[in-house]
mmCIF file of C-alpha atoms in Angstrom:
data_model
loop_
_atom_site.group_PDB
_atom_site.id
_atom_site.type_symbol
_atom_site.label_atom_id
_atom_site.label_comp_id
_atom_site.label_asym_id
_atom_site.label_seq_id
_atom_site.Cartn_x
_atom_site.Cartn_y
_atom_site.Cartn_z
ATOM 1 C CA MET A 184 9.370 6.489 25.652
ATOM 2 C CA GLU A 185 6.968 6.499 22.720
ATOM 3 C CA PRO A 186 4.723 9.469 21.849
ATOM 4 C CA ALA A 187 1.620 9.451 24.063
ATOM 5 C CA GLU A 188 -0.895 9.785 21.241
ATOM 6 C CA LEU A 189 -0.689 7.536 18.201
ATOM 7 C CA THR A 190 -3.020 7.054 15.278
ATOM 8 C CA ASP A 191 -3.430 3.777 13.408
ATOM 9 C CA ASP A 192 -3.309 4.530 9.686
ATOM 10 C CA ALA A 193 -3.778 2.280 6.663
ATOM 11 C CA PHE A 194 -1.372 2.416 3.708
ATOM 12 C CA LEU A 195 -1.303 0.469 0.446
ATOM 13 C CA GLY A 196 -5.024 -0.094 0.464
ATOM 14 C CA GLY A 197 -4.971 -1.524 3.978
ATOM 15 C CA ARG A 198 -2.110 -3.978 3.432
ATOM 16 C CA LEU A 199 0.049 -1.929 5.792
ATOM 17 C CA ALA A 200 -1.097 -0.714 9.244
ATOM 18 C CA ILE A 201 1.055 2.080 10.655
ATOM 19 C CA LEU A 202 1.121 3.623 14.103
ATOM 20 C CA GLN A 203 2.416 7.192 14.054
ATOM 21 C CA PRO A 204 2.246 10.303 16.260
ATOM 22 C CA ALA A 205 -1.075 12.112 16.157
ATOM 23 C CA ARG A 206 0.737 15.468 16.193
ATOM 24 C CA GLY A 207 3.884 16.722 14.498
ATOM 25 C CA PHE A 208 5.421 15.173 11.386
ATOM 26 C CA ARG A 209 3.308 12.397 9.871
ATOM 27 C CA SER A 210 4.217 10.089 6.993
ATOM 28 C CA GLY A 211 1.979 9.956 3.948
ATOM 29 C CA LEU A 212 2.126 10.369 0.185
ATOM 30 C CA ASP A 213 5.834 11.255 -0.014
ATOM 31 C CA ALA A 214 6.902 8.080 1.772
ATOM 32 C CA ILE A 215 4.840 5.840 -0.496
ATOM 33 C CA LEU A 216 6.149 7.536 -3.654
ATOM 34 C CA ALA A 217 9.735 7.095 -2.454
ATOM 35 C CA ALA A 218 9.157 3.429 -1.622
ATOM 36 C CA ALA A 219 7.538 2.815 -5.006
ATOM 37 C CA ALA A 220 10.530 4.304 -6.825
ATOM 38 C CA VAL A 221 13.134 1.983 -5.246
ATOM 39 C CA PRO A 222 14.153 -0.392 -8.077
ATOM 40 C CA VAL A 223 13.883 -3.687 -6.207
ATOM 41 C CA ARG A 224 13.385 -6.555 -8.655
ATOM 42 C CA PRO A 225 10.814 -9.283 -8.070
ATOM 43 C CA GLY A 226 12.453 -12.491 -6.920
ATOM 44 C CA ARG A 227 15.973 -11.041 -6.732
ATOM 45 C CA PRO A 228 17.293 -10.909 -3.131
ATOM 46 C CA SER A 229 18.589 -7.470 -2.229
ATOM 47 C CA ARG A 230 19.531 -5.377 0.779
ATOM 48 C CA VAL A 231 17.819 -2.011 1.152
ATOM 49 C CA LEU A 232 18.824 0.819 3.501
ATOM 50 C CA ASP A 233 16.101 3.277 4.557
ATOM 51 C CA ALA A 234 17.905 6.268 6.099
ATOM 52 C CA GLY A 235 15.912 8.408 8.506
ATOM 53 C CA SER A 236 13.041 5.959 8.599
ATOM 54 C CA GLY A 237 10.846 7.557 11.258
ATOM 55 C CA VAL A 238 8.007 5.148 12.069
ATOM 56 C CA GLY A 239 8.978 2.956 9.127
ATOM 57 C CA VAL A 240 6.529 3.645 6.295
ATOM 58 C CA ILE A 241 9.094 3.526 3.462
ATOM 59 C CA GLY A 242 10.917 0.412 4.640
ATOM 60 C CA LEU A 243 7.720 -1.440 5.475
ATOM 61 C CA ALA A 244 6.117 -0.493 2.159
ATOM 62 C CA ILE A 245 9.148 -1.938 0.346
ATOM 63 C CA GLY A 246 9.004 -5.089 2.456
ATOM 64 C CA THR A 247 5.298 -5.449 1.740
ATOM 65 C CA ARG A 248 5.775 -4.911 -1.994
ATOM 66 C CA GLU A 249 8.694 -7.298 -2.505
ATOM 67 C CA ALA A 250 9.315 -10.375 -0.355
ATOM 68 C CA SER A 251 12.890 -10.811 -1.628
ATOM 69 C CA ALA A 252 13.995 -7.410 -0.259
ATOM 70 C CA HIS A 253 15.618 -7.266 3.181
ATOM 71 C CA VAL A 254 15.333 -3.770 4.632
ATOM 72 C CA THR A 255 17.438 -2.126 7.323
ATOM 73 C CA MET A 256 15.853 1.051 8.636
ATOM 74 C CA VAL A 257 18.024 3.647 10.394
ATOM 75 C CA GLU A 258 16.552 6.155 12.826
ATOM 76 C CA ARG A 259 18.270 8.303 15.443
ATOM 77 C CA ASP A 260 15.135 9.338 17.370
ATOM 78 C CA THR A 261 14.521 6.648 19.985
ATOM 79 C CA ASP A 262 10.793 7.418 20.270
ATOM 80 C CA MET A 263 10.241 7.033 16.526
ATOM 81 C CA ALA A 264 12.386 3.896 16.455
ATOM 82 C CA ALA A 265 10.252 2.345 19.210
ATOM 83 C CA VAL A 266 7.100 2.985 17.177
ATOM 84 C CA ALA A 267 8.801 1.575 14.075
ATOM 85 C CA ARG A 268 9.587 -1.657 15.929
ATOM 86 C CA ARG A 269 5.943 -2.006 16.839
ATOM 87 C CA ASN A 270 5.004 -1.406 13.210
ATOM 88 C CA ILE A 271 7.422 -4.092 12.044
ATOM 89 C CA GLU A 272 5.888 -6.620 14.422
ATOM 90 C CA ARG A 273 2.248 -5.762 13.802
ATOM 91 C CA ASN A 274 2.765 -6.093 10.040
ATOM 92 C CA SER A 275 4.534 -9.465 10.453
ATOM 93 C CA LEU A 276 7.694 -8.293 8.689
ATOM 94 C CA ALA A 277 10.324 -8.973 11.361
ATOM 95 C CA ASP A 278 11.869 -11.729 9.210
ATOM 96 C CA ARG A 279 13.051 -9.211 6.607
ATOM 97 C CA VAL A 280 12.729 -5.676 8.052
ATOM 98 C CA SER A 281 14.767 -4.388 11.001
ATOM 99 C CA ILE A 282 15.598 -1.031 12.573
ATOM 100 C CA VAL A 283 18.870 0.199 14.069
ATOM 101 C CA ALA A 284 20.034 3.453 15.653
ATOM 102 C CA ALA A 285 22.698 5.622 14.027
ATOM 103 C CA ASP A 286 23.385 9.314 13.471
ATOM 104 C CA ILE A 287 23.026 9.736 9.702
ATOM 105 C CA ALA A 288 24.065 13.384 9.943
ATOM 106 C CA ALA A 289 27.507 12.215 11.110
ATOM 107 C CA GLY A 290 28.163 11.151 7.521
ATOM 108 C CA GLY A 291 30.265 8.199 6.426
ATOM 109 C CA ARG A 292 32.240 8.024 9.673
ATOM 110 C CA ALA A 293 29.113 6.687 11.418
ATOM 111 C CA LEU A 294 29.483 3.521 9.336
ATOM 112 C CA HIS A 295 33.187 3.155 10.078
ATOM 113 C CA ASP A 296 32.660 3.466 13.835
ATOM 114 C CA PRO A 297 33.524 0.095 15.472
ATOM 115 C CA SER A 298 30.497 0.517 17.752
ATOM 116 C CA ARG A 299 28.057 0.759 14.835
ATOM 117 C CA PRO A 300 25.005 -1.536 14.980
ATOM 118 C CA GLU A 301 25.337 -5.043 13.619
ATOM 119 C CA GLY A 302 24.398 -5.233 9.956
ATOM 120 C CA LEU A 303 25.200 -1.594 9.262
ATOM 121 C CA ALA A 304 28.478 -1.771 7.381
ATOM 122 C CA PRO A 305 30.096 0.186 4.532
ATOM 123 C CA ALA A 306 29.492 -0.962 0.958
ATOM 124 C CA SER A 307 26.849 -3.535 1.928
ATOM 125 C CA PHE A 308 23.537 -2.294 0.465
ATOM 126 C CA ASP A 309 22.131 -2.695 -3.036
ATOM 127 C CA HIS A 310 19.519 0.049 -2.724
ATOM 128 C CA LEU A 311 19.473 3.242 -0.677
ATOM 129 C CA VAL A 312 16.339 5.267 -0.004
ATOM 130 C CA THR A 313 15.598 8.373 2.037
ATOM 131 C CA ASN A 314 12.949 10.971 2.771
ATOM 132 C CA PRO A 315 15.234 13.405 4.636
ATOM 133 C CA PRO A 316 14.119 16.396 6.706
ATOM 134 C CA TYR A 317 13.001 19.001 4.181
ATOM 135 C CA PHE A 318 14.150 22.232 5.852
ATOM 136 C CA ALA A 319 17.308 23.714 7.334
ATOM 137 C CA SER A 320 16.955 24.526 11.015
ATOM 138 C CA GLY A 321 15.137 27.813 11.512
ATOM 139 C CA THR A 322 13.382 27.706 8.125
ATOM 140 C CA GLY A 323 10.009 26.388 7.009
ATOM 141 C CA THR A 324 6.975 26.044 9.272
ATOM 142 C CA PRO A 325 8.031 25.517 12.901
ATOM 143 C CA PRO A 326 7.169 21.965 14.007
ATOM 144 C CA SER A 327 4.099 21.770 16.236
ATOM 145 C CA VAL A 328 5.854 19.236 18.467
ATOM 146 C CA SER A 329 9.387 20.186 19.481
ATOM 147 C CA ALA A 330 10.456 16.574 20.036
ATOM 148 C CA ASN A 331 9.477 15.852 16.435
ATOM 149 C CA ALA A 332 11.539 18.712 14.987
ATOM 150 C CA GLY A 333 14.277 16.452 13.613
ATOM 151 C CA ALA A 334 11.815 14.886 11.166
ATOM 152 C CA ARG A 335 11.270 18.268 9.437
ATOM 153 C CA GLN A 336 14.468 20.223 10.043
ATOM 154 C CA MET A 337 18.187 19.476 9.904
ATOM 155 C CA PRO A 338 21.155 21.744 10.665
ATOM 156 C CA SER A 339 22.451 23.720 7.698
ATOM 157 C CA GLY A 340 24.912 21.660 5.656
ATOM 158 C CA SER A 341 23.634 18.332 6.937
ATOM 159 C CA LEU A 342 22.236 17.196 3.574
ATOM 160 C CA ASP A 343 25.769 16.668 2.242
ATOM 161 C CA ARG A 344 26.639 14.476 5.245
ATOM 162 C CA TRP A 345 23.311 12.642 4.850
ATOM 163 C CA ILE A 346 24.245 11.768 1.250
ATOM 164 C CA ALA A 347 27.766 10.831 2.354
ATOM 165 C CA PHE A 348 26.267 8.318 4.814
ATOM 166 C CA LEU A 349 24.217 6.757 2.016
ATOM 167 C CA ALA A 350 27.156 6.659 -0.402
ATOM 168 C CA THR A 351 29.330 4.950 2.201
ATOM 169 C CA ALA A 352 26.629 2.351 2.910
ATOM 170 C CA GLY A 353 26.041 1.501 -0.753
ATOM 171 C CA LYS A 354 27.825 -1.069 -2.886
ATOM 172 C CA ALA A 355 29.808 0.102 -5.905
ATOM 173 C CA ASP A 356 26.763 0.441 -8.160
ATOM 174 C CA ALA A 357 24.047 0.909 -5.541
ATOM 175 C CA SER A 358 20.888 2.744 -6.490
ATOM 176 C CA LEU A 359 19.752 5.800 -4.550
ATOM 177 C CA THR A 360 16.143 6.978 -4.311
ATOM 178 C CA MET A 361 15.212 10.243 -2.608
ATOM 179 C CA ILE A 362 12.172 12.478 -2.351
ATOM 180 C CA HIS A 363 12.553 16.151 -1.496
ATOM 181 C CA ARG A 364 11.042 19.591 -2.039
ATOM 182 C CA ALA A 365 11.210 20.803 -5.634
ATOM 183 C CA ASP A 366 12.878 24.049 -4.570
ATOM 184 C CA ALA A 367 15.687 22.076 -2.916
ATOM 185 C CA LEU A 368 16.863 20.654 -6.262
ATOM 186 C CA ALA A 369 20.068 22.717 -6.413
ATOM 187 C CA ASP A 370 21.145 21.576 -2.940
ATOM 188 C CA VAL A 371 20.292 17.949 -3.713
ATOM 189 C CA LEU A 372 22.298 17.952 -6.949
ATOM 190 C CA ALA A 373 25.275 19.576 -5.222
ATOM 191 C CA ALA A 374 25.273 16.877 -2.543
ATOM 192 C CA LEU A 375 24.925 14.062 -5.085
ATOM 193 C CA ALA A 376 27.566 15.290 -7.561
ATOM 194 C CA PRO A 377 30.735 13.923 -5.906
ATOM 195 C CA ARG A 378 29.232 10.505 -5.238
ATOM 196 C CA PHE A 379 26.357 9.625 -7.571
ATOM 197 C CA GLY A 380 25.661 9.850 -11.293
ATOM 198 C CA ARG A 381 22.937 8.836 -13.738
ATOM 199 C CA VAL A 382 20.668 11.189 -11.837
ATOM 200 C CA ARG A 383 17.002 11.017 -12.873
ATOM 201 C CA ILE A 384 14.690 13.779 -11.733
ATOM 202 C CA LEU A 385 10.947 13.177 -11.607
ATOM 203 C CA PRO A 386 8.978 16.359 -10.830
ATOM 204 C CA VAL A 387 5.759 15.718 -8.892
ATOM 205 C CA GLN A 388 2.890 18.098 -9.573
ATOM 206 C CA PRO A 389 -0.284 18.174 -7.454
ATOM 207 C CA ARG A 390 -2.268 18.913 -10.658
ATOM 208 C CA ALA A 391 -1.395 19.442 -14.309
ATOM 209 C CA ASP A 392 -1.716 23.230 -14.022
ATOM 210 C CA THR A 393 0.374 23.624 -10.841
ATOM 211 C CA PRO A 394 4.146 23.807 -10.366
ATOM 212 C CA ALA A 395 5.975 20.766 -9.047
ATOM 213 C CA SER A 396 6.042 20.657 -5.254
ATOM 214 C CA ARG A 397 8.246 17.570 -4.902
ATOM 215 C CA ILE A 398 11.007 15.817 -6.800
ATOM 216 C CA VAL A 399 11.734 12.101 -6.766
ATOM 217 C CA ILE A 400 15.407 11.489 -7.481
ATOM 218 C CA GLY A 401 17.010 8.288 -8.726
ATOM 219 C CA ALA A 402 20.790 7.923 -8.982
ATOM 220 C CA VAL A 403 23.561 5.324 -9.145
ATOM 221 C CA LYS A 404 26.684 5.346 -6.988
ATOM 222 C CA GLY A 405 29.834 5.997 -8.985
ATOM 223 C CA SER A 406 28.073 6.400 -12.335
ATOM 224 C CA ARG A 407 29.207 9.037 -14.827
ATOM 225 C CA ALA A 408 26.061 8.890 -16.961
ATOM 226 C CA ALA A 409 24.268 12.123 -17.770
ATOM 227 C CA LEU A 410 21.411 13.641 -15.806
ATOM 228 C CA GLU A 411 17.882 12.971 -17.084
ATOM 229 C CA LEU A 412 14.781 15.096 -16.483
ATOM 230 C CA ARG A 413 11.704 12.898 -16.643
ATOM 231 C CA PRO A 414 8.141 13.903 -17.585
ATOM 232 C CA ALA A 415 6.294 15.089 -14.495
ATOM 233 C CA LEU A 416 4.133 12.821 -12.371
ATOM 234 C CA VAL A 417 0.748 14.542 -12.029
ATOM 235 C CA LEU A 418 -1.128 13.364 -8.951
ATOM 236 C CA GLN A 419 -4.721 14.587 -9.311
ATOM 237 C CA ASP A 420 -7.227 15.613 -11.947
ATOM 238 C CA ALA A 421 -9.041 18.961 -11.998
ATOM 239 C CA GLU A 422 -11.601 17.659 -9.466
ATOM 240 C CA GLY A 423 -8.899 16.633 -6.985
ATOM 241 C CA ARG A 424 -9.144 12.878 -7.593
ATOM 242 C CA TYR A 425 -5.983 10.831 -7.814
ATOM 243 C CA LEU A 426 -5.216 9.716 -11.355
ATOM 244 C CA ARG A 427 -5.593 5.982 -11.892
ATOM 245 C CA SER A 428 -1.855 5.360 -12.248
ATOM 246 C CA VAL A 429 -1.192 7.235 -8.998
ATOM 247 C CA ASP A 430 -3.985 5.407 -7.193
ATOM 248 C CA GLU A 431 -2.368 2.103 -8.178
ATOM 249 C CA ILE A 432 0.867 3.246 -6.528
ATOM 250 C CA LEU A 433 -0.854 4.435 -3.360
ATOM 251 C CA ARG A 434 -3.362 1.604 -2.918
ATOM 252 C CA CYS A 435 -1.912 -1.389 -4.747
ATOM 253 C CA GLY A 436 1.826 -0.919 -4.256
ATOM 254 C CA ALA A 437 2.557 -0.493 -7.962
ATOM 255 C CA PRO A 438 6.165 0.543 -8.719
ATOM 256 C CA LEU A 439 7.128 4.040 -9.862
ATOM 257 C CA PRO A 440 9.857 3.472 -12.462
ATOM 258 C CA LEU A 441 12.575 6.076 -12.767
#
């Protein structure tokens, strides 16, 4: 059963029409930044895994931006997955974007399970992307809709299993793109360390004079290259207007290189 109340929201300057719950967790800026940072190359066919896709904003934004990318979205919540399927159809992307059900928090064993969905196999994706729940259960602002709690909160220790799922799904040199809270950096790095290298950290600041609130992470499976801290991405000017380069990402689907 889908959520009773849905809004119809425009992304990428109206190129993408997204149904999502009117209450509870709602996709927005973070999802578009994560999608923009996935290093899909124009004209080069690739398989992309969007883990914890919700209603599908990240995967659909990638599919809209690059026609050669084939995206598999994974979502455990059946209500959100049902909305995502509608979003795939209404944006005419069913030929290269699909959604399957799997428990990402089960880690790599979910991909080795013989009953896993078709097309979800170990070592089969070129690019991995995720906007995971930002808080451990019992922390952060309580979700206004209890059925939507999984989009904001995950059990303590689940981030490591979430990364293990992604690492298992990726090919030997797969790229990983993640967006998370800035104050979660230590936990993110600890989860990445056994599996991913060449970590690039892009702090995201609401304005030039404010601390970073988000981090966009890029990494490569199996790499031993050193960590890089990139210059911050500042979103708005002093008057609260998006900077031109940010507006091009949000409205025009411009990439966000890491």
